[in-house]
PDB file of C-alpha atoms in Angstrom:
ATOM      1  CA  UNK A   1      -0.091   0.048  -0.030  1.00 77.00           C
ATOM      2  CA  UNK A   2       2.787   2.707   0.594  1.00 82.00           C
ATOM      3  CA  UNK A   3       4.050   1.490  -2.695  1.00 84.00           C
ATOM      4  CA  UNK A   4       0.867   2.423  -4.335  1.00 86.00           C
ATOM      5  CA  UNK A   5       1.166   6.140  -2.890  1.00 86.00           C
ATOM      6  CA  UNK A   6       4.594   6.195  -4.105  1.00 87.00           C
ATOM      7  CA  UNK A   7       3.510   5.094  -7.514  1.00 86.00           C
ATOM      8  CA  UNK A   8       0.547   7.824  -7.730  1.00 87.00           C
ATOM      9  CA  UNK A   9       3.156  10.598  -6.644  1.00 86.00           C
ATOM     10  CA  UNK A  10       6.210   9.793  -8.885  1.00 87.00           C
ATOM     11  CA  UNK A  11       4.668   7.798 -12.108  1.00 89.00           C
ATOM     12  CA  UNK A  12       2.597  10.583 -13.675  1.00 90.00           C
ATOM     13  CA  UNK A  13       3.235  11.465 -17.306  1.00 90.00           C
ATOM     14  CA  UNK A  14       3.339  15.099 -16.295  1.00 87.00           C
ATOM     15  CA  UNK A  15       3.929  17.100 -13.306  1.00 84.00           C
ATOM     16  CA  UNK A  16       0.459  18.610 -12.869  1.00 83.00           C
ATOM     17  CA  UNK A  17      -2.330  17.330 -10.276  1.00 82.00           C
ATOM     18  CA  UNK A  18      -4.632  15.854 -12.882  1.00 87.00           C
ATOM     19  CA  UNK A  19      -1.601  14.190 -15.206  1.00 89.00           C
ATOM     20  CA  UNK A  20      -2.464  10.672 -16.181  1.00 89.00           C
ATOM     21  CA  UNK A  21      -0.275   7.788 -14.785  1.00 89.00           C
ATOM     22  CA  UNK A  22       2.747   6.570 -16.770  1.00 89.00           C
ATOM     23  CA  UNK A  23       1.729   3.045 -16.420  1.00 85.00           C
ATOM     24  CA  UNK A  24      -1.621   1.440 -16.833  1.00 83.00           C
ATOM     25  CA  UNK A  25      -2.551  -0.768 -13.890  1.00 84.00           C
ATOM     26  CA  UNK A  26      -5.593  -2.023 -11.604  1.00 86.00           C
ATOM     27  CA  UNK A  27      -5.572  -2.089  -7.759  1.00 86.00           C
ATOM     28  CA  UNK A  28      -6.724  -5.260  -5.853  1.00 86.00           C
ATOM     29  CA  UNK A  29      -9.702  -4.652  -3.690  1.00 88.00           C
ATOM     30  CA  UNK A  30      -9.515  -6.416  -0.199  1.00 86.00           C
ATOM     31  CA  UNK A  31      -8.856  -6.083   3.465  1.00 83.00           C
ATOM     32  CA  UNK A  32      -5.740  -4.221   4.491  1.00 84.00           C
ATOM     33  CA  UNK A  33      -3.055  -6.552   6.508  1.00 78.00           C
ATOM     34  CA  UNK A  34      -1.338  -4.074   8.705  1.00 80.00           C
ATOM     35  CA  UNK A  35       1.743  -6.194   9.420  1.00 75.00           C
ATOM     36  CA  UNK A  36       2.692  -6.269   5.521  1.00 75.00           C
ATOM     37  CA  UNK A  37       0.777  -2.859   4.658  1.00 82.00           C
ATOM     38  CA  UNK A  38      -0.863  -5.060   1.942  1.00 82.00           C
ATOM     39  CA  UNK A  39      -4.404  -6.090   0.782  1.00 85.00           C
ATOM     40  CA  UNK A  40      -5.389  -9.511   1.051  1.00 84.00           C
ATOM     41  CA  UNK A  41      -8.352 -11.644   1.927  1.00 85.00           C
ATOM     42  CA  UNK A  42     -11.388 -13.520  -0.074  1.00 87.00           C
ATOM     43  CA  UNK A  43     -12.088 -10.369  -1.930  1.00 88.00           C
ATOM     44  CA  UNK A  44      -8.379  -9.844  -3.363  1.00 89.00           C
ATOM     45  CA  UNK A  45      -8.296 -13.586  -4.299  1.00 90.00           C
ATOM     46  CA  UNK A  46     -11.737 -13.535  -5.992  1.00 90.00           C
ATOM     47  CA  UNK A  47     -10.578 -10.747  -8.288  1.00 90.00           C
ATOM     48  CA  UNK A  48      -7.362 -12.555  -9.230  1.00 91.00           C
ATOM     49  CA  UNK A  49      -9.395 -15.088 -11.280  1.00 90.00           C
ATOM     50  CA  UNK A  50      -6.913 -15.556 -14.206  1.00 90.00           C
ATOM     51  CA  UNK A  51     -10.146 -15.447 -16.815  1.00 92.00           C
ATOM     52  CA  UNK A  52     -11.274 -12.244 -15.228  1.00 91.00           C
ATOM     53  CA  UNK A  53      -7.718 -10.456 -15.070  1.00 93.00           C
ATOM     54  CA  UNK A  54      -6.976 -11.276 -18.631  1.00 93.00           C
ATOM     55  CA  UNK A  55     -10.223  -9.976 -19.927  1.00 94.00           C
ATOM     56  CA  UNK A  56      -9.531  -6.904 -17.920  1.00 93.00           C
ATOM     57  CA  UNK A  57      -6.058  -6.727 -19.340  1.00 93.00           C
ATOM     58  CA  UNK A  58      -7.200  -7.253 -22.883  1.00 94.00           C
ATOM     59  CA  UNK A  59      -9.970  -4.568 -22.496  1.00 93.00           C
ATOM     60  CA  UNK A  60      -7.235  -1.940 -21.294  1.00 91.00           C
ATOM     61  CA  UNK A  61      -4.743  -2.961 -24.161  1.00 91.00           C
ATOM     62  CA  UNK A  62      -7.663  -2.947 -26.760  1.00 92.00           C
ATOM     63  CA  UNK A  63      -6.358  -6.390 -27.971  1.00 92.00           C
ATOM     64  CA  UNK A  64      -8.041  -9.841 -28.154  1.00 92.00           C
ATOM     65  CA  UNK A  65      -4.590 -11.489 -28.454  1.00 92.00           C
ATOM     66  CA  UNK A  66      -3.042 -13.276 -25.323  1.00 90.00           C
ATOM     67  CA  UNK A  67       0.464 -13.136 -26.962  1.00 91.00           C
ATOM     68  CA  UNK A  68       0.579  -9.425 -26.926  1.00 92.00           C
ATOM     69  CA  UNK A  69       1.143  -9.342 -23.096  1.00 92.00           C
ATOM     70  CA  UNK A  70       2.578 -11.168 -20.168  1.00 93.00           C
ATOM     71  CA  UNK A  71       1.642 -11.475 -16.532  1.00 94.00           C
ATOM     72  CA  UNK A  72       4.700 -11.108 -14.376  1.00 95.00           C
ATOM     73  CA  UNK A  73       4.767 -11.671 -10.776  1.00 95.00           C
ATOM     74  CA  UNK A  74       7.664  -9.807  -8.652  1.00 94.00           C
ATOM     75  CA  UNK A  75       7.478 -12.030  -5.446  1.00 94.00           C
ATOM     76  CA  UNK A  76       9.577 -11.520  -2.339  1.00 91.00           C
ATOM     77  CA  UNK A  77       9.393 -14.264   0.783  1.00 87.00           C
ATOM     78  CA  UNK A  78      10.078 -14.680   4.142  1.00 87.00           C
ATOM     79  CA  UNK A  79      12.159 -17.554   3.570  1.00 96.00           C
ATOM     80  CA  UNK A  80      13.004 -19.331   0.202  1.00 97.00           C
ATOM     81  CA  UNK A  81      13.097 -23.103   1.038  1.00 97.00           C
ATOM     82  CA  UNK A  82      14.073 -26.486  -0.619  1.00 97.00           C
ATOM     83  CA  UNK A  83      11.363 -28.629  -1.374  1.00 97.00           C
ATOM     84  CA  UNK A  84      11.620 -31.997   0.461  1.00 95.00           C
ATOM     85  CA  UNK A  85      11.685 -34.151  -2.455  1.00 94.00           C
ATOM     86  CA  UNK A  86      13.466 -33.709  -5.921  1.00 96.00           C
ATOM     87  CA  UNK A  87      11.623 -33.181  -9.048  1.00 96.00           C
ATOM     88  CA  UNK A  88      12.956 -34.788 -12.022  1.00 95.00           C
ATOM     89  CA  UNK A  89      16.274 -35.256 -10.366  1.00 95.00           C
ATOM     90  CA  UNK A  90      16.458 -31.404  -9.586  1.00 96.00           C
ATOM     91  CA  UNK A  91      16.584 -29.666  -6.198  1.00 97.00           C
ATOM     92  CA  UNK A  92      13.482 -27.306  -6.310  1.00 98.00           C
ATOM     93  CA  UNK A  93      13.258 -24.070  -3.907  1.00 98.00           C
ATOM     94  CA  UNK A  94       9.948 -22.575  -2.960  1.00 98.00           C
ATOM     95  CA  UNK A  95       8.861 -19.248  -1.249  1.00 97.00           C
ATOM     96  CA  UNK A  96       7.240 -19.572   2.295  1.00 96.00           C
ATOM     97  CA  UNK A  97       4.586 -17.062   3.711  1.00 92.00           C
ATOM     98  CA  UNK A  98       2.394 -16.878   6.776  1.00 87.00           C
ATOM     99  CA  UNK A  99       0.098 -14.205   8.365  1.00 77.00           C
ATOM    100  CA  UNK A 100      -3.296 -12.798   7.403  1.00 69.00           C
ATOM    101  CA  UNK A 101      -5.543 -15.729   7.936  1.00 69.00           C
ATOM    102  CA  UNK A 102      -7.930 -16.837   5.292  1.00 71.00           C
ATOM    103  CA  UNK A 103      -7.072 -15.244   2.139  1.00 69.00           C
ATOM    104  CA  UNK A 104      -3.799 -14.130   3.654  1.00 83.00           C
ATOM    105  CA  UNK A 105      -0.465 -13.957   2.773  1.00 84.00           C
ATOM    106  CA  UNK A 106       0.023 -17.527   1.839  1.00 90.00           C
ATOM    107  CA  UNK A 107      -3.209 -17.626  -0.431  1.00 90.00           C
ATOM    108  CA  UNK A 108      -2.542 -14.568  -2.137  1.00 90.00           C
ATOM    109  CA  UNK A 109       0.920 -15.605  -3.231  1.00 92.00           C
ATOM    110  CA  UNK A 110      -0.312 -18.867  -4.277  1.00 93.00           C
ATOM    111  CA  UNK A 111      -2.703 -17.028  -6.566  1.00 93.00           C
ATOM    112  CA  UNK A 112      -0.246 -14.775  -8.213  1.00 94.00           C
ATOM    113  CA  UNK A 113       1.678 -17.890  -9.004  1.00 95.00           C
ATOM    114  CA  UNK A 114      -1.010 -19.416 -10.577  1.00 94.00           C
ATOM    115  CA  UNK A 115      -2.022 -16.237 -12.387  1.00 94.00           C
ATOM    116  CA  UNK A 116       1.218 -15.347 -13.875  1.00 95.00           C
ATOM    117  CA  UNK A 117       3.355 -16.291 -17.157  1.00 96.00           C
ATOM    118  CA  UNK A 118       6.555 -15.380 -15.055  1.00 97.00           C
ATOM    119  CA  UNK A 119       7.576 -15.430 -11.584  1.00 97.00           C
ATOM    120  CA  UNK A 120      10.540 -13.287 -10.221  1.00 98.00           C
ATOM    121  CA  UNK A 121      11.465 -14.733  -6.787  1.00 98.00           C
ATOM    122  CA  UNK A 122      13.483 -11.802  -5.228  1.00 96.00           C
ATOM    123  CA  UNK A 123      15.569 -12.563  -2.104  1.00 94.00           C
ATOM    124  CA  UNK A 124      18.619 -11.563  -0.065  1.00 94.00           C
ATOM    125  CA  UNK A 125      21.116 -14.299  -0.212  1.00 96.00           C
ATOM    126  CA  UNK A 126      20.580 -15.664   3.286  1.00 96.00           C
ATOM    127  CA  UNK A 127      16.664 -15.940   2.963  1.00 96.00           C
ATOM    128  CA  UNK A 128      17.554 -18.896   0.754  1.00 97.00           C
ATOM    129  CA  UNK A 129      19.012 -22.106   2.362  1.00 96.00           C
ATOM    130  CA  UNK A 130      19.027 -25.887   1.989  1.00 96.00           C
ATOM    131  CA  UNK A 131      16.485 -26.285   4.545  1.00 95.00           C
ATOM    132  CA  UNK A 132      13.057 -27.481   4.135  1.00 96.00           C
ATOM    133  CA  UNK A 133      10.052 -25.479   5.619  1.00 96.00           C
ATOM    134  CA  UNK A 134       9.417 -28.118   8.318  1.00 94.00           C
ATOM    135  CA  UNK A 135      12.759 -28.106   9.522  1.00 93.00           C
ATOM    136  CA  UNK A 136      12.977 -24.194   9.376  1.00 94.00           C
ATOM    137  CA  UNK A 137       9.499 -24.034  11.450  1.00 94.00           C
ATOM    138  CA  UNK A 138      11.372 -26.253  14.009  1.00 92.00           C
ATOM    139  CA  UNK A 139      14.537 -24.218  14.174  1.00 91.00           C
ATOM    140  CA  UNK A 140      12.567 -21.179  14.567  1.00 91.00           C
ATOM    141  CA  UNK A 141      10.670 -22.799  17.251  1.00 90.00           C
ATOM    142  CA  UNK A 142       7.440 -22.123  15.525  1.00 91.00           C
ATOM    143  CA  UNK A 143       4.579 -24.624  16.274  1.00 90.00           C
ATOM    144  CA  UNK A 144       1.307 -23.375  15.389  1.00 87.00           C
ATOM    145  CA  UNK A 145      -0.639 -24.160  12.281  1.00 87.00           C
ATOM    146  CA  UNK A 146      -2.254 -20.653  11.015  1.00 82.00           C
ATOM    147  CA  UNK A 147      -5.209 -22.607   9.462  1.00 76.00           C
ATOM    148  CA  UNK A 148      -6.003 -24.531  12.446  1.00 74.00           C
ATOM    149  CA  UNK A 149      -6.236 -21.422  14.981  1.00 69.00           C
ATOM    150  CA  UNK A 150      -8.774 -18.941  15.520  1.00 59.00           C
ATOM    151  CA  UNK A 151      -8.903 -15.791  12.757  1.00 59.00           C
ATOM    152  CA  UNK A 152      -7.592 -13.407  15.373  1.00 56.00           C
ATOM    153  CA  UNK A 153      -3.932 -14.303  15.196  1.00 56.00           C
ATOM    154  CA  UNK A 154      -2.450 -11.275  17.277  1.00 61.00           C
ATOM    155  CA  UNK A 155      -1.639 -13.249  20.414  1.00 67.00           C
ATOM    156  CA  UNK A 156      -0.092 -16.178  18.175  1.00 68.00           C
ATOM    157  CA  UNK A 157       1.435 -14.338  15.275  1.00 76.00           C
ATOM    158  CA  UNK A 158       5.184 -14.868  16.509  1.00 81.00           C
ATOM    159  CA  UNK A 159       4.615 -18.698  16.755  1.00 86.00           C
ATOM    160  CA  UNK A 160       2.744 -19.239  13.598  1.00 88.00           C
ATOM    161  CA  UNK A 161       4.470 -21.532  11.138  1.00 92.00           C
ATOM    162  CA  UNK A 162       5.685 -20.806   7.545  1.00 94.00           C
ATOM    163  CA  UNK A 163       3.628 -22.506   4.920  1.00 95.00           C
ATOM    164  CA  UNK A 164       5.679 -23.539   1.562  1.00 97.00           C
ATOM    165  CA  UNK A 165       4.093 -22.300  -1.593  1.00 96.00           C
ATOM    166  CA  UNK A 166       4.581 -25.272  -3.754  1.00 97.00           C
ATOM    167  CA  UNK A 167       6.069 -24.019  -7.033  1.00 98.00           C
ATOM    168  CA  UNK A 168       6.597 -27.753  -8.073  1.00 97.00           C
ATOM    169  CA  UNK A 169       4.614 -28.532 -11.046  1.00 97.00           C
ATOM    170  CA  UNK A 170       6.310 -28.567 -14.431  1.00 97.00           C
ATOM    171  CA  UNK A 171       4.625 -25.548 -15.274  1.00 97.00           C
ATOM    172  CA  UNK A 172       5.288 -23.325 -12.095  1.00 97.00           C
ATOM    173  CA  UNK A 173       8.876 -24.542 -12.162  1.00 98.00           C
ATOM    174  CA  UNK A 174       9.076 -23.197 -15.694  1.00 97.00           C
ATOM    175  CA  UNK A 175       7.764 -20.030 -14.658  1.00 97.00           C
ATOM    176  CA  UNK A 176      10.409 -19.427 -12.107  1.00 98.00           C
ATOM    177  CA  UNK A 177      13.164 -16.938 -12.116  1.00 98.00           C
ATOM    178  CA  UNK A 178      15.454 -15.846  -9.310  1.00 98.00           C
ATOM    179  CA  UNK A 179      17.051 -12.566  -8.364  1.00 97.00           C
ATOM    180  CA  UNK A 180      19.546 -12.732  -5.408  1.00 96.00           C
ATOM    181  CA  UNK A 181      22.354 -11.136  -3.965  1.00 95.00           C
ATOM    182  CA  UNK A 182      26.253 -12.363  -4.309  1.00 94.00           C
ATOM    183  CA  UNK A 183      29.030 -12.416  -1.538  1.00 95.00           C
ATOM    184  CA  UNK A 184      32.703 -12.275  -1.841  1.00 92.00           C
ATOM    185  CA  UNK A 185      34.551 -15.344  -1.349  1.00 91.00           C
ATOM    186  CA  UNK A 186      35.960 -14.436   1.812  1.00 89.00           C
ATOM    187  CA  UNK A 187      32.600 -13.499   3.211  1.00 92.00           C
ATOM    188  CA  UNK A 188      31.020 -15.854   5.908  1.00 92.00           C
ATOM    189  CA  UNK A 189      28.419 -16.859   3.214  1.00 95.00           C
ATOM    190  CA  UNK A 190      30.858 -16.735   0.225  1.00 94.00           C
ATOM    191  CA  UNK A 191      30.899 -20.591  -0.222  1.00 93.00           C
ATOM    192  CA  UNK A 192      27.051 -20.586   0.207  1.00 95.00           C
ATOM    193  CA  UNK A 193      26.626 -18.114  -2.509  1.00 96.00           C
ATOM    194  CA  UNK A 194      28.846 -20.428  -4.926  1.00 95.00           C
ATOM    195  CA  UNK A 195      26.794 -23.359  -4.080  1.00 96.00           C
ATOM    196  CA  UNK A 196      23.211 -21.964  -4.074  1.00 97.00           C
ATOM    197  CA  UNK A 197      24.008 -20.233  -7.559  1.00 97.00           C
ATOM    198  CA  UNK A 198      25.290 -23.923  -8.864  1.00 97.00           C
ATOM    199  CA  UNK A 199      22.461 -25.495  -7.551  1.00 97.00           C
ATOM    200  CA  UNK A 200      19.957 -23.028  -8.859  1.00 98.00           C
ATOM    201  CA  UNK A 201      21.377 -23.191 -12.386  1.00 97.00           C
ATOM    202  CA  UNK A 202      21.268 -26.819 -12.418  1.00 97.00           C
ATOM    203  CA  UNK A 203      17.819 -27.134 -11.731  1.00 98.00           C
ATOM    204  CA  UNK A 204      16.292 -23.925 -13.561  1.00 98.00           C
ATOM    205  CA  UNK A 205      18.843 -22.930 -16.037  1.00 97.00           C
ATOM    206  CA  UNK A 206      21.443 -20.156 -16.103  1.00 96.00           C
ATOM    207  CA  UNK A 207      19.146 -17.803 -17.821  1.00 97.00           C
ATOM    208  CA  UNK A 208      16.723 -17.920 -14.999  1.00 97.00           C
ATOM    209  CA  UNK A 209      19.061 -16.754 -12.273  1.00 98.00           C
ATOM    210  CA  UNK A 210      19.914 -13.249 -12.025  1.00 97.00           C
ATOM    211  CA  UNK A 211      22.748 -11.807  -9.536  1.00 95.00           C
ATOM    212  CA  UNK A 212      23.134  -8.373  -7.833  1.00 93.00           C
ATOM    213  CA  UNK A 213      26.620  -7.737  -6.646  1.00 90.00           C
ATOM    214  CA  UNK A 214      26.500  -7.007  -3.025  1.00 92.00           C
ATOM    215  CA  UNK A 215      29.252  -5.605  -0.717  1.00 92.00           C
ATOM    216  CA  UNK A 216      28.451  -6.493   2.753  1.00 92.00           C
ATOM    217  CA  UNK A 217      31.215  -4.203   4.017  1.00 91.00           C
ATOM    218  CA  UNK A 218      30.101  -1.423   2.451  1.00 93.00           C
ATOM    219  CA  UNK A 219      26.918  -1.239   4.709  1.00 93.00           C
ATOM    220  CA  UNK A 220      29.008  -1.460   7.866  1.00 94.00           C
ATOM    221  CA  UNK A 221      30.965   1.702   9.297  1.00 93.00           C
ATOM    222  CA  UNK A 222      34.475   1.457   8.828  1.00 93.00           C
ATOM    223  CA  UNK A 223      33.925  -1.878   6.827  1.00 90.00           C
ATOM    224  CA  UNK A 224      36.246  -4.901   8.330  1.00 89.00           C
ATOM    225  CA  UNK A 225      38.101  -2.627  10.336  1.00 93.00           C
ATOM    226  CA  UNK A 226      35.158  -2.179  12.696  1.00 95.00           C
ATOM    227  CA  UNK A 227      35.789  -4.512  15.690  1.00 95.00           C
ATOM    228  CA  UNK A 228      32.216  -5.201  15.690  1.00 95.00           C
ATOM    229  CA  UNK A 229      32.373  -6.214  11.901  1.00 95.00           C
ATOM    230  CA  UNK A 230      31.403  -9.662  12.475  1.00 94.00           C
ATOM    231  CA  UNK A 231      28.526  -9.313  14.899  1.00 95.00           C
ATOM    232  CA  UNK A 232      27.078  -6.621  12.823  1.00 96.00           C
ATOM    233  CA  UNK A 233      27.386  -8.350   9.691  1.00 95.00           C
ATOM    234  CA  UNK A 234      25.820 -11.614  11.077  1.00 96.00           C
ATOM    235  CA  UNK A 235      22.800  -9.487  12.304  1.00 96.00           C
ATOM    236  CA  UNK A 236      22.413  -8.236   8.720  1.00 96.00           C
ATOM    237  CA  UNK A 237      22.740 -11.704   7.295  1.00 96.00           C
ATOM    238  CA  UNK A 238      20.414 -13.754   9.771  1.00 96.00           C
ATOM    239  CA  UNK A 239      18.100 -10.681  11.246  1.00 94.00           C
ATOM    240  CA  UNK A 240      15.920 -13.309  13.154  1.00 91.00           C
ATOM    241  CA  UNK A 241      17.356 -14.131  16.498  1.00 92.00           C
ATOM    242  CA  UNK A 242      16.169 -17.681  16.828  1.00 90.00           C
ATOM    243  CA  UNK A 243      17.661 -18.403  13.365  1.00 94.00           C
ATOM    244  CA  UNK A 244      20.851 -16.612  14.170  1.00 95.00           C
ATOM    245  CA  UNK A 245      21.297 -18.353  17.730  1.00 94.00           C
ATOM    246  CA  UNK A 246      20.511 -21.932  16.097  1.00 93.00           C
ATOM    247  CA  UNK A 247      23.464 -20.969  13.575  1.00 94.00           C
ATOM    248  CA  UNK A 248      25.961 -20.093  16.434  1.00 93.00           C
ATOM    249  CA  UNK A 249      25.315 -23.312  18.131  1.00 90.00           C
ATOM    250  CA  UNK A 250      25.359 -25.570  15.058  1.00 88.00           C
ATOM    251  CA  UNK A 251      28.064 -24.096  12.744  1.00 85.00           C
ATOM    252  CA  UNK A 252      31.312 -25.704  12.472  1.00 80.00           C
ATOM    253  CA  UNK A 253      34.595 -24.416  10.700  1.00 72.00           C
ATOM    254  CA  UNK A 254      33.510 -24.111   6.734  1.00 70.00           C
ATOM    255  CA  UNK A 255      30.019 -25.754   7.454  1.00 82.00           C
ATOM    256  CA  UNK A 256      27.620 -23.234   7.849  1.00 88.00           C
ATOM    257  CA  UNK A 257      24.673 -24.923   9.160  1.00 93.00           C
ATOM    258  CA  UNK A 258      21.206 -24.829   6.853  1.00 95.00           C
ATOM    259  CA  UNK A 259      23.509 -22.732   4.717  1.00 96.00           C
ATOM    260  CA  UNK A 260      25.847 -25.750   3.942  1.00 94.00           C
ATOM    261  CA  UNK A 261      25.282 -27.969   0.996  1.00 90.00           C
ATOM    262  CA  UNK A 262      25.574 -30.951   3.002  1.00 89.00           C
ATOM    263  CA  UNK A 263      22.621 -29.970   5.142  1.00 92.00           C
ATOM    264  CA  UNK A 264      20.269 -31.855   2.715  1.00 89.00           C
ATOM    265  CA  UNK A 265      21.833 -34.998   4.256  1.00 84.00           C
ATOM    266  CA  UNK A 266      20.764 -34.284   7.865  1.00 80.00           C
ATOM    267  CA  UNK A 267      17.532 -32.396   7.083  1.00 80.00           C
ATOM    268  CA  UNK A 268      15.750 -35.534   7.472  1.00 74.00           C
ATOM    269  CA  UNK A 269      16.935 -36.016  11.250  1.00 73.00           C
ATOM    270  CA  UNK A 270      15.847 -32.252  11.860  1.00 72.00           C
ATOM    271  CA  UNK A 271      12.425 -32.872  10.352  1.00 66.00           C
ATOM    272  CA  UNK A 272      11.930 -35.992  12.697  1.00 68.00           C
ATOM    273  CA  UNK A 273      12.688 -33.757  15.690  1.00 64.00           C
ATOM    274  CA  UNK A 274      16.375 -34.318  15.857  1.00 60.00           C
ATOM    275  CA  UNK A 275      17.887 -30.957  15.936  1.00 53.00           C
ATOM    276  CA  UNK A 276      19.432 -28.012  17.639  1.00 56.00           C
TER     277      UNK A 276
END
């Protein structure tokens, strides 16, 4: 919703108050979800019916030809996790979501995935890992199933589990593109940056992976000369305290917990409860 206001203020064809917008668009109806400053709910889901959206787009573009446009989703996520089972011998990654109750964060992203011709999953590097959603919930000590609790989640939200948005059919896998940040080889997660990039390229194809250079030290005062550099860097890399503490407890030299490629071997034990 803040993005809409920014769009209105800065994306006009001219400078006048009554100037048209430079981009043709529709806004979703629905219920405001304050924690994400977004619109969700059954009304938003109903509006996203694929046939209806295509009809609106063609009417706006004055065309009857579906090949003259594409529907593209730019999708961020709390985390992007590894699907528990390989598909066609490929390791598949899926976004997660929680919050908003019926028609909330999870369902609306599911609908965007179904509706879109292309999906761009946009994420900082360490929001990806080799952990499954089930294991990540255990590590973060999230114990409550959102769909099984009362609609008012306020007293529960810190314990609500993430749910995997399963982009696992051939059609959905083909839609997926990834946009993530890189690390230097000498950075703590330099090896992970290399491993995840190789894994994604093997699973989705090199042309589906887009990397933005990211110099972690440039965002920390005095860079590596700062005596608190490592502490600050880790708080930036792993902002959630439960996950960061689990990392400190379980990392080994050159083996960085759920960001280590060999985590896939021990993930099954984690999911069975033998963890941390």
